[in-house]
Short mmCIF file of C-alpha atoms in Angstrom, two decimals:
data_model
loop_
_atom_site.label_atom_id
_atom_site.label_comp_id
_atom_site.label_asym_id
_atom_site.label_seq_id
_atom_site.Cartn_x
_atom_site.Cartn_y
_atom_site.Cartn_z
CA MET H 125 43.47 -24.24 17.71
CA SER H 126 43.66 -26.86 14.98
CA ASP H 127 41.73 -30.09 15.17
CA THR H 128 44.93 -32.13 15.47
CA ASP H 129 46.50 -30.13 18.29
CA THR H 130 45.27 -31.41 21.65
CA SER H 131 47.65 -29.64 24.01
CA PRO H 132 45.75 -27.19 26.23
CA THR H 133 48.66 -24.72 26.27
CA SER H 134 48.61 -24.20 22.53
CA THR H 135 45.62 -21.85 22.64
CA THR H 136 46.41 -18.19 22.08
CA ALA H 137 43.25 -17.00 23.82
CA ARG H 138 43.87 -13.97 25.96
CA PRO H 139 41.94 -12.96 29.06
CA VAL H 140 38.88 -10.81 28.46
CA LEU H 141 37.78 -8.03 30.77
CA ASP H 142 34.22 -6.93 30.11
CA VAL H 143 33.62 -3.40 31.35
CA TRP H 144 29.93 -2.69 31.82
CA CYS H 145 29.87 1.04 31.36
CA GLU H 146 27.54 3.94 30.93
CA LEU H 147 28.91 6.94 29.07
CA GLN H 148 27.08 9.54 31.15
CA CYS H 149 28.27 8.00 34.44
CA PRO H 150 30.76 9.97 36.58
CA ASP H 151 31.93 6.72 38.26
CA CYS H 152 32.82 5.30 34.84
CA HIS H 153 34.79 8.47 34.13
CA ARG H 154 36.76 7.95 37.36
CA ALA H 155 37.43 4.33 36.32
CA LEU H 156 39.30 5.43 33.19
CA ASP H 157 42.61 5.78 35.03
CA ASP H 158 42.40 2.14 36.08
CA LEU H 159 41.56 1.03 32.53
CA ARG H 160 44.49 3.03 31.15
CA ALA H 161 46.79 1.45 33.73
CA LEU H 162 45.57 -2.03 32.77
CA ARG H 163 46.15 -1.27 29.08
CA ALA H 164 49.63 0.03 29.85
CA ARG H 165 50.51 -3.03 31.92
CA TYR H 166 49.10 -5.75 29.65
CA GLY H 167 48.85 -4.25 26.18
CA ASP H 168 47.50 -6.80 23.73
CA ARG H 169 47.71 -9.62 26.28
CA LEU H 170 44.38 -8.47 27.78
CA GLU H 171 41.26 -7.77 25.76
CA ILE H 172 39.19 -4.99 27.33
CA ARG H 173 35.68 -4.93 25.93
CA LEU H 174 33.28 -2.03 26.30
CA ARG H 175 29.85 -3.33 27.26
CA HIS H 176 26.85 -1.05 27.49
CA PHE H 177 24.63 -0.65 30.52
CA PRO H 178 22.80 2.67 30.10
CA LEU H 179 20.96 3.72 33.24
CA GLU H 180 17.52 5.31 33.10
CA LYS H 181 18.61 8.18 35.35
CA HIS H 182 20.85 9.52 32.59
CA LYS H 183 18.69 10.52 29.63
CA HIS H 184 21.49 10.58 27.04
CA ALA H 185 23.21 7.34 28.06
CA TYR H 186 21.33 5.16 25.59
CA ALA H 187 22.18 7.47 22.67
CA ALA H 188 25.79 7.61 23.86
CA ALA H 189 25.98 3.81 23.82
CA GLN H 190 24.67 3.75 20.26
CA ALA H 191 27.14 6.44 19.20
CA ALA H 192 29.99 4.47 20.80
CA GLU H 193 28.95 1.43 18.76
CA GLU H 194 29.13 3.51 15.59
CA ALA H 195 32.56 4.75 16.71
CA ALA H 196 33.54 1.09 17.17
CA GLU H 197 32.40 0.39 13.60
CA GLN H 198 34.79 3.16 12.56
CA GLY H 199 37.63 1.67 14.66
CA GLN H 200 37.56 4.12 17.58
CA ALA H 201 35.44 2.57 20.36
CA TRP H 202 37.65 3.31 23.37
CA PRO H 203 39.00 6.69 22.23
CA TYR H 204 35.42 7.80 21.62
CA ALA H 205 34.16 6.43 24.95
CA GLU H 206 37.00 8.11 26.83
CA VAL H 207 36.30 11.53 25.33
CA VAL H 208 32.57 11.25 26.04
CA LEU H 209 33.24 10.07 29.60
CA ALA H 210 35.48 13.09 30.15
CA ARG H 211 32.47 15.27 29.33
CA THR H 212 29.62 13.67 31.30
CA GLU H 213 28.31 17.06 32.44
CA GLN H 214 28.40 18.43 28.89
CA LEU H 215 26.59 15.32 27.67
CA GLY H 216 23.86 15.96 30.20
CA ALA H 217 23.46 19.51 28.91
CA GLN H 218 24.01 19.05 25.17
CA GLY H 219 22.85 15.49 24.49
CA GLU H 220 23.21 14.06 21.03
CA ARG H 221 24.84 17.21 19.64
CA LEU H 222 27.89 16.51 21.83
CA LEU H 223 28.01 12.89 20.64
CA VAL H 224 28.22 14.02 17.02
CA ASP H 225 30.72 16.78 17.83
CA VAL H 226 33.05 14.32 19.60
CA ALA H 227 32.98 12.07 16.55
CA GLY H 228 34.10 14.99 14.40
CA GLU H 229 36.85 15.92 16.86
CA LEU H 230 38.24 12.38 16.62
CA GLY H 231 38.18 12.42 12.82
CA LEU H 232 35.28 9.97 12.60
CA ASP H 233 32.47 10.32 10.10
CA ALA H 234 30.25 12.52 12.29
CA GLU H 235 27.40 12.42 9.79
CA GLU H 236 27.40 8.65 10.02
CA VAL H 237 27.26 8.85 13.84
CA ASP H 238 24.32 11.24 13.54
CA THR H 239 22.59 8.93 11.06
CA ALA H 240 23.18 5.93 13.34
CA LEU H 241 21.47 7.79 16.17
CA ILE H 242 18.51 8.54 13.91
CA ASP H 243 18.12 5.10 12.33
CA GLY H 244 18.91 3.15 15.50
CA ARG H 245 21.14 0.62 13.74
CA HIS H 246 23.03 -0.17 16.96
CA MET H 247 20.04 -0.43 19.30
CA LEU H 248 20.07 -4.24 19.25
CA ILE H 249 23.71 -4.36 20.39
CA VAL H 250 23.03 -1.95 23.25
CA ASP H 251 19.85 -3.82 24.22
CA ALA H 252 21.68 -7.17 24.12
CA ASP H 253 24.50 -5.85 26.30
CA GLN H 254 22.02 -4.46 28.80
CA ALA H 255 20.03 -7.71 28.89
CA GLU H 256 23.18 -9.79 29.37
CA GLY H 257 24.34 -7.43 32.10
CA LYS H 258 21.03 -7.79 33.95
CA ALA H 259 21.17 -11.56 33.54
CA ILE H 260 24.58 -11.77 35.24
CA GLY H 261 23.65 -9.38 38.03
CA VAL H 262 24.96 -6.02 36.85
CA THR H 263 23.00 -3.31 38.65
CA GLY H 264 25.24 -0.27 38.20
CA THR H 265 28.30 1.02 36.44
CA PRO H 266 31.12 0.45 36.15
CA THR H 267 30.99 -3.29 36.67
CA TYR H 268 33.83 -5.56 35.57
CA VAL H 269 33.60 -9.22 34.67
CA ILE H 270 36.71 -11.32 34.21
CA ASP H 271 37.02 -15.09 34.33
CA GLY H 272 33.44 -15.35 35.59
CA GLU H 273 34.03 -12.98 38.52
CA ARG H 274 31.91 -9.83 38.76
CA LEU H 275 33.47 -6.78 40.41
CA ASP H 276 31.18 -3.83 41.17
CA GLY H 277 32.88 -0.48 40.73
CA GLY H 278 29.75 1.59 41.17
CA LYS H 279 30.09 1.63 44.94
CA SER H 280 33.88 2.01 45.08
CA GLN H 281 36.85 1.61 42.75
CA GLU H 282 39.08 0.90 45.73
CA GLY H 283 41.15 -2.24 45.17
CA LEU H 284 39.40 -3.28 41.96
CA ARG H 285 42.37 -2.75 39.64
CA GLU H 286 44.57 -4.81 41.94
CA ARG H 287 41.97 -7.62 42.00
CA ILE H 288 41.71 -7.52 38.19
CA GLU H 289 45.51 -7.66 37.93
CA GLU H 290 45.60 -10.70 40.23
CA ILE H 291 43.10 -12.50 38.02
CA VAL H 292 44.82 -11.51 34.76
CA ASP H 293 48.24 -12.52 36.08
CA ARG H 294 46.84 -15.91 37.13
CA LEU H 295 45.18 -16.41 33.73
CA LEU H 296 48.30 -15.41 31.83
CA ALA H 297 50.43 -17.72 33.94
CA GLY H 298 47.89 -20.36 32.99
#
């Protein structure tokens, strides 16, 4: 918004849905259908941001979050996250090898993903996401935050997409 424009309706800000996710989490995998439905319904009118909240019980989740950040650097954050989430069991068995293989399957620079896992260049982003999540009360994944409201999908996904749609519709109606 320019300095001279004072009308509150002139802003082009779109609603933001933060999705606190863990890429080795079966509940996050089940949440993908809801995220796809939200993307289909709102398109570019809703920004859906992947936020990392790796859980200690999944030993490859932290590496997966770092790999997803490298995929984001290469312009493929959500496609990468979706493929990894579809393979949570494989990730548990294969670890970082799967993360690099998925990058190659998507046409990303797999060597760069491997190097990012070795040099830890995205650790600060993952750590910051996790710290912010803890600060706002995230305890499990998936957890959604939109317009200051936290919705916990780790216990049940039931009704969450509808609640998110209510909030987004209200924000878009503005």
